[in-house]
mmCIF file of N, CA and C in Angstrom:
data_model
loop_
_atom_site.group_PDB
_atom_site.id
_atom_site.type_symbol
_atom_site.label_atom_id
_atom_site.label_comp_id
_atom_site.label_asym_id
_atom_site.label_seq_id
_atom_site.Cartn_x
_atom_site.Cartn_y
_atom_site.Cartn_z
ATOM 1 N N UNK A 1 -39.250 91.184 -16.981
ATOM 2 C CA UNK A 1 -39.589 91.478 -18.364
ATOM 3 C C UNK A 1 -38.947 92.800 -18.819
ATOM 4 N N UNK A 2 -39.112 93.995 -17.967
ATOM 5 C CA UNK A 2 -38.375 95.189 -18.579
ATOM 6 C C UNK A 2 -37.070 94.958 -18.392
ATOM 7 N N UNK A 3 -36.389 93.836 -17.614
ATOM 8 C CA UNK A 3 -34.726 94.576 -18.087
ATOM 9 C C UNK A 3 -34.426 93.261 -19.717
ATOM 10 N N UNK A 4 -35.498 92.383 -19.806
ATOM 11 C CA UNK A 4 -34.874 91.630 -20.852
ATOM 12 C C UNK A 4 -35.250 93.139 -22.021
ATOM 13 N N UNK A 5 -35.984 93.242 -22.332
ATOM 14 C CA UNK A 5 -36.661 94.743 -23.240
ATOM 15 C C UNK A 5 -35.702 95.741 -23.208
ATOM 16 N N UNK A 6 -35.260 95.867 -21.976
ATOM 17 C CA UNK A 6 -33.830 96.540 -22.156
ATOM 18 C C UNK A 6 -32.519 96.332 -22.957
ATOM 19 N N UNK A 7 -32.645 95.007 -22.356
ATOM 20 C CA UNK A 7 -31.411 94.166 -23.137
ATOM 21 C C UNK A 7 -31.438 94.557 -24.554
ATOM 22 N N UNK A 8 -32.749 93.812 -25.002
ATOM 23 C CA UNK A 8 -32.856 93.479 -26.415
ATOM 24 C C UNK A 8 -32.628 95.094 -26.808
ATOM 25 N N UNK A 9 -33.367 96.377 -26.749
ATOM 26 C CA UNK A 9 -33.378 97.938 -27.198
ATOM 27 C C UNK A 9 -31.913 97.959 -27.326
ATOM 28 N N UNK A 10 -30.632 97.808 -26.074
ATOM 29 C CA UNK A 10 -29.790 97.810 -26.397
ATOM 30 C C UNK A 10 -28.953 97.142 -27.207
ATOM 31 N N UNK A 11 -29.166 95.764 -27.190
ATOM 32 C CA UNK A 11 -28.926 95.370 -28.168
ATOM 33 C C UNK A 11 -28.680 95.325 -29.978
ATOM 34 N N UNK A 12 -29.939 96.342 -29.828
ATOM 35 C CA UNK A 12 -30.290 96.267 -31.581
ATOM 36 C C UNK A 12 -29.794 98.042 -31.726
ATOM 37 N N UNK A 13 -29.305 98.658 -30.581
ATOM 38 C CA UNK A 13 -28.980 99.778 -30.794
ATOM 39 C C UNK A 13 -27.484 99.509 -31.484
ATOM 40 N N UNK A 14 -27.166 98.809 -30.517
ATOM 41 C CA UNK A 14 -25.415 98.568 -30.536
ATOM 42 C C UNK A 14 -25.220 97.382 -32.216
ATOM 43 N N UNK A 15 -26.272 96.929 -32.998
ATOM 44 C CA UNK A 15 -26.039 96.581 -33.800
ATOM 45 C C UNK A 15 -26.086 96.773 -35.073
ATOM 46 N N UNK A 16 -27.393 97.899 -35.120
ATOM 47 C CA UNK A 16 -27.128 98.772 -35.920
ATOM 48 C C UNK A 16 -26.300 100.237 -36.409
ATOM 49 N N UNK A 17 -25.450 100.076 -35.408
ATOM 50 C CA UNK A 17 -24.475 100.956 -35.008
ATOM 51 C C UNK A 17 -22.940 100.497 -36.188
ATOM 52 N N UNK A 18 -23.328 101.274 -37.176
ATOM 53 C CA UNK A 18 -21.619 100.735 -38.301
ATOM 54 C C UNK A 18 -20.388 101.878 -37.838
ATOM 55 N N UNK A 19 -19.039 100.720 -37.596
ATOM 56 C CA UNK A 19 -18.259 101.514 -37.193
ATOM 57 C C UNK A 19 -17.244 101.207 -38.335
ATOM 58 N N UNK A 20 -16.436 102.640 -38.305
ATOM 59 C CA UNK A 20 -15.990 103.407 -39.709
ATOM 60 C C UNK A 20 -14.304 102.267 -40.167
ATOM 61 N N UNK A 21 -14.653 101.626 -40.989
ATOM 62 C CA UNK A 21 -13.551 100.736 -41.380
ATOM 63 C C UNK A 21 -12.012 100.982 -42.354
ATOM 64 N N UNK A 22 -12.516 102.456 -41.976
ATOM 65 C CA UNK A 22 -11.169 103.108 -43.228
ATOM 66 C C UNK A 22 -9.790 102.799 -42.445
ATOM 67 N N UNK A 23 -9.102 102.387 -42.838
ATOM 68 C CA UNK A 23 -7.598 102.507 -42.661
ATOM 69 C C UNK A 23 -6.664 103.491 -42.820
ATOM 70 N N UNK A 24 -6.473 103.815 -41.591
ATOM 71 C CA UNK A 24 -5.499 105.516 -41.851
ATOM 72 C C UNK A 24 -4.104 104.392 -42.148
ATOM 73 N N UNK A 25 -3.158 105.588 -43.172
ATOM 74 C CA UNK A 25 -1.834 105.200 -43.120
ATOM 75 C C UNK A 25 -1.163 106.596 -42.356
ATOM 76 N N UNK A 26 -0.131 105.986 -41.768
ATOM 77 C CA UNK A 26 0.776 106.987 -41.310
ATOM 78 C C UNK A 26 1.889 107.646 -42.115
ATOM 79 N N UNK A 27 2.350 109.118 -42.177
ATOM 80 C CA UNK A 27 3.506 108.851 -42.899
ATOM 81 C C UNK A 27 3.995 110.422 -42.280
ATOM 82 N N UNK A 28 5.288 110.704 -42.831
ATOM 83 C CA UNK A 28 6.617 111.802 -42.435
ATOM 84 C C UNK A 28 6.223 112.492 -43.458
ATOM 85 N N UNK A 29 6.089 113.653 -43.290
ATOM 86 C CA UNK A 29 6.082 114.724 -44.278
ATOM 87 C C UNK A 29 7.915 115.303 -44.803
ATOM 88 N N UNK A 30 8.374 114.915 -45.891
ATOM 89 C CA UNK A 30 9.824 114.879 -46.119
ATOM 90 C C UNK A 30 9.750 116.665 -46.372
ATOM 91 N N UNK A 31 9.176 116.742 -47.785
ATOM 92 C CA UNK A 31 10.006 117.655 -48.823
ATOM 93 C C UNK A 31 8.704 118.111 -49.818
ATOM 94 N N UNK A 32 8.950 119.731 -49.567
ATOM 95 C CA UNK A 32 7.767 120.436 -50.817
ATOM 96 C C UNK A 32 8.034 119.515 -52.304
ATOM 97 N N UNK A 33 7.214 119.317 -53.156
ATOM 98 C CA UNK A 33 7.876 118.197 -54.092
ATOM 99 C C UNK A 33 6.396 118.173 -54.796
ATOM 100 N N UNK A 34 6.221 117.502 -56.159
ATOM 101 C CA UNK A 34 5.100 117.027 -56.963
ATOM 102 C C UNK A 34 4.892 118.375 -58.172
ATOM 103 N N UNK A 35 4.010 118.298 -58.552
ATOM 104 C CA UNK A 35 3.265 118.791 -59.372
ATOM 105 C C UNK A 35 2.590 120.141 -59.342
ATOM 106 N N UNK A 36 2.087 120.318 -58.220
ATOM 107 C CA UNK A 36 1.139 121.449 -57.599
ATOM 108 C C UNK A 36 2.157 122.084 -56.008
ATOM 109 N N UNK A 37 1.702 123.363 -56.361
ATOM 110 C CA UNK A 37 1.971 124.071 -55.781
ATOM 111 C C UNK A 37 1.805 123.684 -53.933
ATOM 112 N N UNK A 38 0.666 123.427 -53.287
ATOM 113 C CA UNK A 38 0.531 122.518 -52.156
ATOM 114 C C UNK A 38 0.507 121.169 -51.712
ATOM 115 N N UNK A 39 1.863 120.657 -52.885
ATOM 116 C CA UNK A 39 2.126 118.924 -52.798
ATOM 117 C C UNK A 39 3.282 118.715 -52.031
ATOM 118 N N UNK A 40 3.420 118.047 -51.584
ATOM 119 C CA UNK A 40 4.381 117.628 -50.226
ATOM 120 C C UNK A 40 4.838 116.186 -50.759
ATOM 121 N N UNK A 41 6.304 115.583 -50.363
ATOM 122 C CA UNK A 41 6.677 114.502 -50.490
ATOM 123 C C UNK A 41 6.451 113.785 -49.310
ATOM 124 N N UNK A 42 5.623 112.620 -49.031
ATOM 125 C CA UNK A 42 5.570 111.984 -46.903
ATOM 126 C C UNK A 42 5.825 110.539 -47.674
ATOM 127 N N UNK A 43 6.632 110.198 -46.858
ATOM 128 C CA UNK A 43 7.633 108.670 -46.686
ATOM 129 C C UNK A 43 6.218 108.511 -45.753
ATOM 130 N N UNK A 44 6.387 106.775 -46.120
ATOM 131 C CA UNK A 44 5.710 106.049 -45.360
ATOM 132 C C UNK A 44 6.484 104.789 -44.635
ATOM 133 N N UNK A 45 6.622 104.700 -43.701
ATOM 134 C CA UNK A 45 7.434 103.781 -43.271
ATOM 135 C C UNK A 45 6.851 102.621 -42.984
ATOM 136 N N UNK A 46 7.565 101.514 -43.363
ATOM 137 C CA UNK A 46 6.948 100.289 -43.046
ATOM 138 C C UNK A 46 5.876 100.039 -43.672
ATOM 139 N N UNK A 47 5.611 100.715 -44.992
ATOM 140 C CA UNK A 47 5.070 100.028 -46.469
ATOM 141 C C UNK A 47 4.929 99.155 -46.719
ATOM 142 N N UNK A 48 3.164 98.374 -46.805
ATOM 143 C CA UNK A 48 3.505 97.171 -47.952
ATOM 144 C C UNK A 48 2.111 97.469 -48.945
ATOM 145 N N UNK A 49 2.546 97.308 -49.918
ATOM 146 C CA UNK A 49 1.668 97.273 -51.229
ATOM 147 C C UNK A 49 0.651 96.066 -50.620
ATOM 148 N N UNK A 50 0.298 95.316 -50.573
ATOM 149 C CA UNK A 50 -0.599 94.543 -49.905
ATOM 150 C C UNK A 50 -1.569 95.528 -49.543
ATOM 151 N N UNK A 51 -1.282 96.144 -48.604
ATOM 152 C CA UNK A 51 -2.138 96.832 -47.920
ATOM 153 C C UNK A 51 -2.481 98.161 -48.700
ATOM 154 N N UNK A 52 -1.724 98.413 -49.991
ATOM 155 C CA UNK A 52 -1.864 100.352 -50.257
ATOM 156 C C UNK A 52 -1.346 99.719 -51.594
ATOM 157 N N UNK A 53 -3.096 100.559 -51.976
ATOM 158 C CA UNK A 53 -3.123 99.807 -53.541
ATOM 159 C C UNK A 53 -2.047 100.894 -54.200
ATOM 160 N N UNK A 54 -1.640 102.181 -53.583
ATOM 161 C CA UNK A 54 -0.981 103.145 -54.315
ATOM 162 C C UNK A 54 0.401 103.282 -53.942
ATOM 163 N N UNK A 55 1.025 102.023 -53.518
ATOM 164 C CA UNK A 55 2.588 102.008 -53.867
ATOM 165 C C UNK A 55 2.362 100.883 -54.409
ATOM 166 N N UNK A 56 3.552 101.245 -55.244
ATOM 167 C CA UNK A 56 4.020 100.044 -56.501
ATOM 168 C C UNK A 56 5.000 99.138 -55.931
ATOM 169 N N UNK A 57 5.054 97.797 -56.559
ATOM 170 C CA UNK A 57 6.490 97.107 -56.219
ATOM 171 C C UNK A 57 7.084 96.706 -57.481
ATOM 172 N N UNK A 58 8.061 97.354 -57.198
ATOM 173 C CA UNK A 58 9.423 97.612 -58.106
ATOM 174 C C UNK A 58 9.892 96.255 -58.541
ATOM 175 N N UNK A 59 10.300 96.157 -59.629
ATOM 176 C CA UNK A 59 10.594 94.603 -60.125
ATOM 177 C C UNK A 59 12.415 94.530 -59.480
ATOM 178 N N UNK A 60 12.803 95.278 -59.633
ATOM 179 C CA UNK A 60 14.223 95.602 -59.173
ATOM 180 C C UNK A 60 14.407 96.730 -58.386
ATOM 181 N N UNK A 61 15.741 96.485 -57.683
ATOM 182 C CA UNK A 61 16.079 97.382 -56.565
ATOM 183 C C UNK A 61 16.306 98.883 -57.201
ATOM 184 N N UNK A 62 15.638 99.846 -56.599
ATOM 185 C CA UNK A 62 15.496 101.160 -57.222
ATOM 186 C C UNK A 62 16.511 101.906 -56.330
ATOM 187 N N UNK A 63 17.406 102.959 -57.485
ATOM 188 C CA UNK A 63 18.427 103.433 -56.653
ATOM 189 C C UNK A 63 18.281 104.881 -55.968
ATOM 190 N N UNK A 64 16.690 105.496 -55.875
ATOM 191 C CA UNK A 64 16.468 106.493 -55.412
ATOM 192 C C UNK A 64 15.531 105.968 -54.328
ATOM 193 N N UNK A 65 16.089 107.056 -53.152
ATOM 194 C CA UNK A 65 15.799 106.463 -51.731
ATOM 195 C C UNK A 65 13.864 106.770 -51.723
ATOM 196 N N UNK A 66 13.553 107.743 -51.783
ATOM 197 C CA UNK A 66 12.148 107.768 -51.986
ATOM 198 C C UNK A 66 11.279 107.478 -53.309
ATOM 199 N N UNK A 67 10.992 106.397 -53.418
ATOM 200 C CA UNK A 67 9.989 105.968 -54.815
ATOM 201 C C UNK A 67 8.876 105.605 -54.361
ATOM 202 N N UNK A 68 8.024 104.735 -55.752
ATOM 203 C CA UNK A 68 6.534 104.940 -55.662
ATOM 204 C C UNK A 68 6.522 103.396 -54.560
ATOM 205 N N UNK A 69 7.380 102.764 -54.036
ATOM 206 C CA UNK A 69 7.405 101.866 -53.145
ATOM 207 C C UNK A 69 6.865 102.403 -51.536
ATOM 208 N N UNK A 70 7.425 103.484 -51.241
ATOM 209 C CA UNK A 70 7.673 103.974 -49.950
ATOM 210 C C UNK A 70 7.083 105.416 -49.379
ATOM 211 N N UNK A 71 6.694 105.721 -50.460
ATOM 212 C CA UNK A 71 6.484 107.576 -50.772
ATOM 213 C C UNK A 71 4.993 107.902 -51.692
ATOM 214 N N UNK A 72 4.378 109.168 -51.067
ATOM 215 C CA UNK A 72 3.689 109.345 -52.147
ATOM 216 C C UNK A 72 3.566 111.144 -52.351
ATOM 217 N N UNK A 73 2.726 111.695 -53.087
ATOM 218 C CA UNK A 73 2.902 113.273 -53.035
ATOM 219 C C UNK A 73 1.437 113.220 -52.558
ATOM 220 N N UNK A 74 1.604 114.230 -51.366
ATOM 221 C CA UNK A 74 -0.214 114.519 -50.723
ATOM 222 C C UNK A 74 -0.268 116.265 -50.724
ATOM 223 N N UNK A 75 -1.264 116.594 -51.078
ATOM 224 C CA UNK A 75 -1.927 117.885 -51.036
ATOM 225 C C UNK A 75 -2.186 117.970 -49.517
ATOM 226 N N UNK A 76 -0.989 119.103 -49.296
ATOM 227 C CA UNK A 76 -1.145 119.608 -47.427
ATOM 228 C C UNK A 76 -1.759 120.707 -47.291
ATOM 229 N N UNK A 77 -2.342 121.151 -46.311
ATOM 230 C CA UNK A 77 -2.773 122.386 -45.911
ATOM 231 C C UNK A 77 -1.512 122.972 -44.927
ATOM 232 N N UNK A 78 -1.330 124.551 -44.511
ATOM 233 C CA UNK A 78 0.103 125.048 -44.633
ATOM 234 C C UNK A 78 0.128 124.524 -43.052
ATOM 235 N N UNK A 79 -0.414 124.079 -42.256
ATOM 236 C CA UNK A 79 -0.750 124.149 -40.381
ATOM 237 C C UNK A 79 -0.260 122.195 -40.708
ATOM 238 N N UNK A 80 -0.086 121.630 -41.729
ATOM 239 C CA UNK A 80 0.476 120.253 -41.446
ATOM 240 C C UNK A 80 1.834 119.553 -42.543
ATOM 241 N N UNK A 81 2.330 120.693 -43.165
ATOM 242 C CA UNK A 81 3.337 120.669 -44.152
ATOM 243 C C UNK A 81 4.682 121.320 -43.744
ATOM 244 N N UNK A 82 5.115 120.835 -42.644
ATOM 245 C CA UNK A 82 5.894 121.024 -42.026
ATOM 246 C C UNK A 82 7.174 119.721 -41.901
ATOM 247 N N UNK A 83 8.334 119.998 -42.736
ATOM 248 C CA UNK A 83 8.944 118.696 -43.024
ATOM 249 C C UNK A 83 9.329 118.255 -41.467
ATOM 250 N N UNK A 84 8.978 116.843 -41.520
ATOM 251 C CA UNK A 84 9.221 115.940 -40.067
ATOM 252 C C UNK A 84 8.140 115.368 -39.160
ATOM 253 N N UNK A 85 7.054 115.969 -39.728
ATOM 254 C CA UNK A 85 5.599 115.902 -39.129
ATOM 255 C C UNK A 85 4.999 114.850 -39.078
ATOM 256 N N UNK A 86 4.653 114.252 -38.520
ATOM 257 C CA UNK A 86 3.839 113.058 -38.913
ATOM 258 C C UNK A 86 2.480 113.218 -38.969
ATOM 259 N N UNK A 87 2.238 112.290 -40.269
ATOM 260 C CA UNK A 87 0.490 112.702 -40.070
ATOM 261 C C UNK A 87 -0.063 111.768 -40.355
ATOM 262 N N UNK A 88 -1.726 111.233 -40.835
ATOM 263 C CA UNK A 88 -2.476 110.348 -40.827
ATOM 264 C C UNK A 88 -3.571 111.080 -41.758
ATOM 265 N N UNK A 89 -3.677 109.502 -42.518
ATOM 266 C CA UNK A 89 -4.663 110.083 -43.414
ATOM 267 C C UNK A 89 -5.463 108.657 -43.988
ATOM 268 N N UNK A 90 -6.571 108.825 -44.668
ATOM 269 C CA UNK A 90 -6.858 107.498 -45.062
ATOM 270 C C UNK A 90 -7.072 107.774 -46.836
ATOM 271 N N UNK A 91 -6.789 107.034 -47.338
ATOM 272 C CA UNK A 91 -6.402 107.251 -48.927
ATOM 273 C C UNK A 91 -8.034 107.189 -49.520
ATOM 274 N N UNK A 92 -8.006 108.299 -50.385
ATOM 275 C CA UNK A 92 -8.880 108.454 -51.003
ATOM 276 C C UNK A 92 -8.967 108.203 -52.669
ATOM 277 N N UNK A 93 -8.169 108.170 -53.516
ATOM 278 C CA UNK A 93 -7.881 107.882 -55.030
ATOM 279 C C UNK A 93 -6.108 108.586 -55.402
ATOM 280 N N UNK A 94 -6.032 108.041 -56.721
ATOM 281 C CA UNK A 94 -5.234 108.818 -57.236
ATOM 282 C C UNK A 94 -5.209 109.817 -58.298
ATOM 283 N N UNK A 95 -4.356 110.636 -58.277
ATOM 284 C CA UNK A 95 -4.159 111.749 -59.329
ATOM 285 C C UNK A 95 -3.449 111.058 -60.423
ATOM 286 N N UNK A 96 -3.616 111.744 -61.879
ATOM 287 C CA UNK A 96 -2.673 112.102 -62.577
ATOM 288 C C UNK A 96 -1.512 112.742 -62.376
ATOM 289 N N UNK A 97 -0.230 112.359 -62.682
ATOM 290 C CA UNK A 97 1.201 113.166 -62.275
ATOM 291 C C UNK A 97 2.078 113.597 -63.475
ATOM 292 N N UNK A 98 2.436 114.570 -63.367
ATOM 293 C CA UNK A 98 3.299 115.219 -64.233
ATOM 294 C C UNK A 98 4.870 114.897 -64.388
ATOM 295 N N UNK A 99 5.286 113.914 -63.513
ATOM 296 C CA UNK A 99 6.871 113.351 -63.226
ATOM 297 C C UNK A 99 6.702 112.291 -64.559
ATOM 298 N N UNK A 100 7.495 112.598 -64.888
ATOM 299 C CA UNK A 100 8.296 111.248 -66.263
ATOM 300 C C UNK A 100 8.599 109.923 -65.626
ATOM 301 N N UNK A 101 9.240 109.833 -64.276
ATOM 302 C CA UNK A 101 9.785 108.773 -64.133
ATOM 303 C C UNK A 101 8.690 107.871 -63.994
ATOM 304 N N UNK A 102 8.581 106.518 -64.340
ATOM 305 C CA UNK A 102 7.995 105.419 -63.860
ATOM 306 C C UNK A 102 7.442 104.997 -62.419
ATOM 307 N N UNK A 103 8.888 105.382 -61.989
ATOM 308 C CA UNK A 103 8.527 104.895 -60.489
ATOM 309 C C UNK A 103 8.706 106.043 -59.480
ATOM 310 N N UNK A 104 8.380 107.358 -60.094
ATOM 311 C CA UNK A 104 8.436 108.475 -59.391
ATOM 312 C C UNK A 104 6.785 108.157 -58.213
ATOM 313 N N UNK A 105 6.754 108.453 -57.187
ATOM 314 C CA UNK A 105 5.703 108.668 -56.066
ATOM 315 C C UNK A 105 4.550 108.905 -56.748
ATOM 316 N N UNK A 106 3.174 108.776 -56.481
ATOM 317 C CA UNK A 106 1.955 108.489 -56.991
ATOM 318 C C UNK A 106 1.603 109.750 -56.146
ATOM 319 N N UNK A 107 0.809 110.649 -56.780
ATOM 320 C CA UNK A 107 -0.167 112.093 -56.077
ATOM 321 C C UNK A 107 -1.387 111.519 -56.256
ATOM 322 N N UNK A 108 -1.832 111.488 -54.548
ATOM 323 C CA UNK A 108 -2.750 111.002 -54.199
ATOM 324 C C UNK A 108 -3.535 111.722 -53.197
ATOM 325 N N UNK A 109 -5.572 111.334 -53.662
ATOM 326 C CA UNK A 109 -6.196 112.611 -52.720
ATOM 327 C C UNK A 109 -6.057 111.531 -51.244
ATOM 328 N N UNK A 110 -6.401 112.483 -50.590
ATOM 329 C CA UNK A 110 -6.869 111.533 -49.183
ATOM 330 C C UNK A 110 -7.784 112.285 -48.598
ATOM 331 N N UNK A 111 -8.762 111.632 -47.537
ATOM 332 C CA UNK A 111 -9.429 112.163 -46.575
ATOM 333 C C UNK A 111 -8.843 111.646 -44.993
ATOM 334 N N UNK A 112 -9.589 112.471 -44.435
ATOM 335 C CA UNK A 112 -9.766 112.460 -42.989
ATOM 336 C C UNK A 112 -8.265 112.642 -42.709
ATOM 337 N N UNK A 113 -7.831 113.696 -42.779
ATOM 338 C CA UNK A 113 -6.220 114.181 -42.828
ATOM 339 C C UNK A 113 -5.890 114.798 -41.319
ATOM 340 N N UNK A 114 -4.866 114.675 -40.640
ATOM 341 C CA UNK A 114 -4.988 115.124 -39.496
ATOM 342 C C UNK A 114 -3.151 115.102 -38.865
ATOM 343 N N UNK A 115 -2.898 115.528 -38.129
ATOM 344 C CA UNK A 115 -1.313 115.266 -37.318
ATOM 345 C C UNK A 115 -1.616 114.354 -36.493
ATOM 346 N N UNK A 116 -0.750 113.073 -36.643
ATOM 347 C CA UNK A 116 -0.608 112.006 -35.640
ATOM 348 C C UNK A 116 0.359 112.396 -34.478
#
């Protein structure tokens, strides 16, 4: 009887137990760039809008290598804004941006920010 009581305690431990479903994206920290003074340009490689409501897909082939397809502008702290870096983050909303172009990169907050 006590190891089924066991079972079950563990059981309902391990099921009320929620594990954290955010999706980090990865990306390269390129180039100081955006709007604000601590905005950074990070390529994301291997992009798909599917998955990241905050790149766009371009109706036509865009002739600048970093757009809002592939790229976005993130607010770095100075210990992870280091062009070449890779880091991880899980997207939190977007900003308003001050770039004219259309398909200029989306400034976006994120949490849980860290070096991959």
């Amino acid at each position: 009887m006590r190891p089924l009581i066991l079972f079950f305690s563990f059981a309902l431990i391990l099921g009320g137990c929620q594990r954290d479903k955010d999706d980090y994206v990865i990306g390269s920290v390129v180039e100081k760039g955006g709007c604000l003074a601590d905005t950074y340009l990070v390529e994301i490689p291997g992009a798909s809008t599917a998955k990241m409501p905050f790149l766009c897909e371009p109706a036509a082939p865009l002739s600048t290598l970093r757009n809002c397809g592939n790229s976005v502008f993130i607010r770095l702290p100075a210990s992870l804004a280091i062009p070449g870096k890779e880091i991880r983050f899980v997207y939190a909303g977007t900003e308003p941006s001050c770039l004219s172009y259309s398909f200029a990169p989306q400034h976006i907050t994120v949490k849980s920010l860290r070096a991959d």
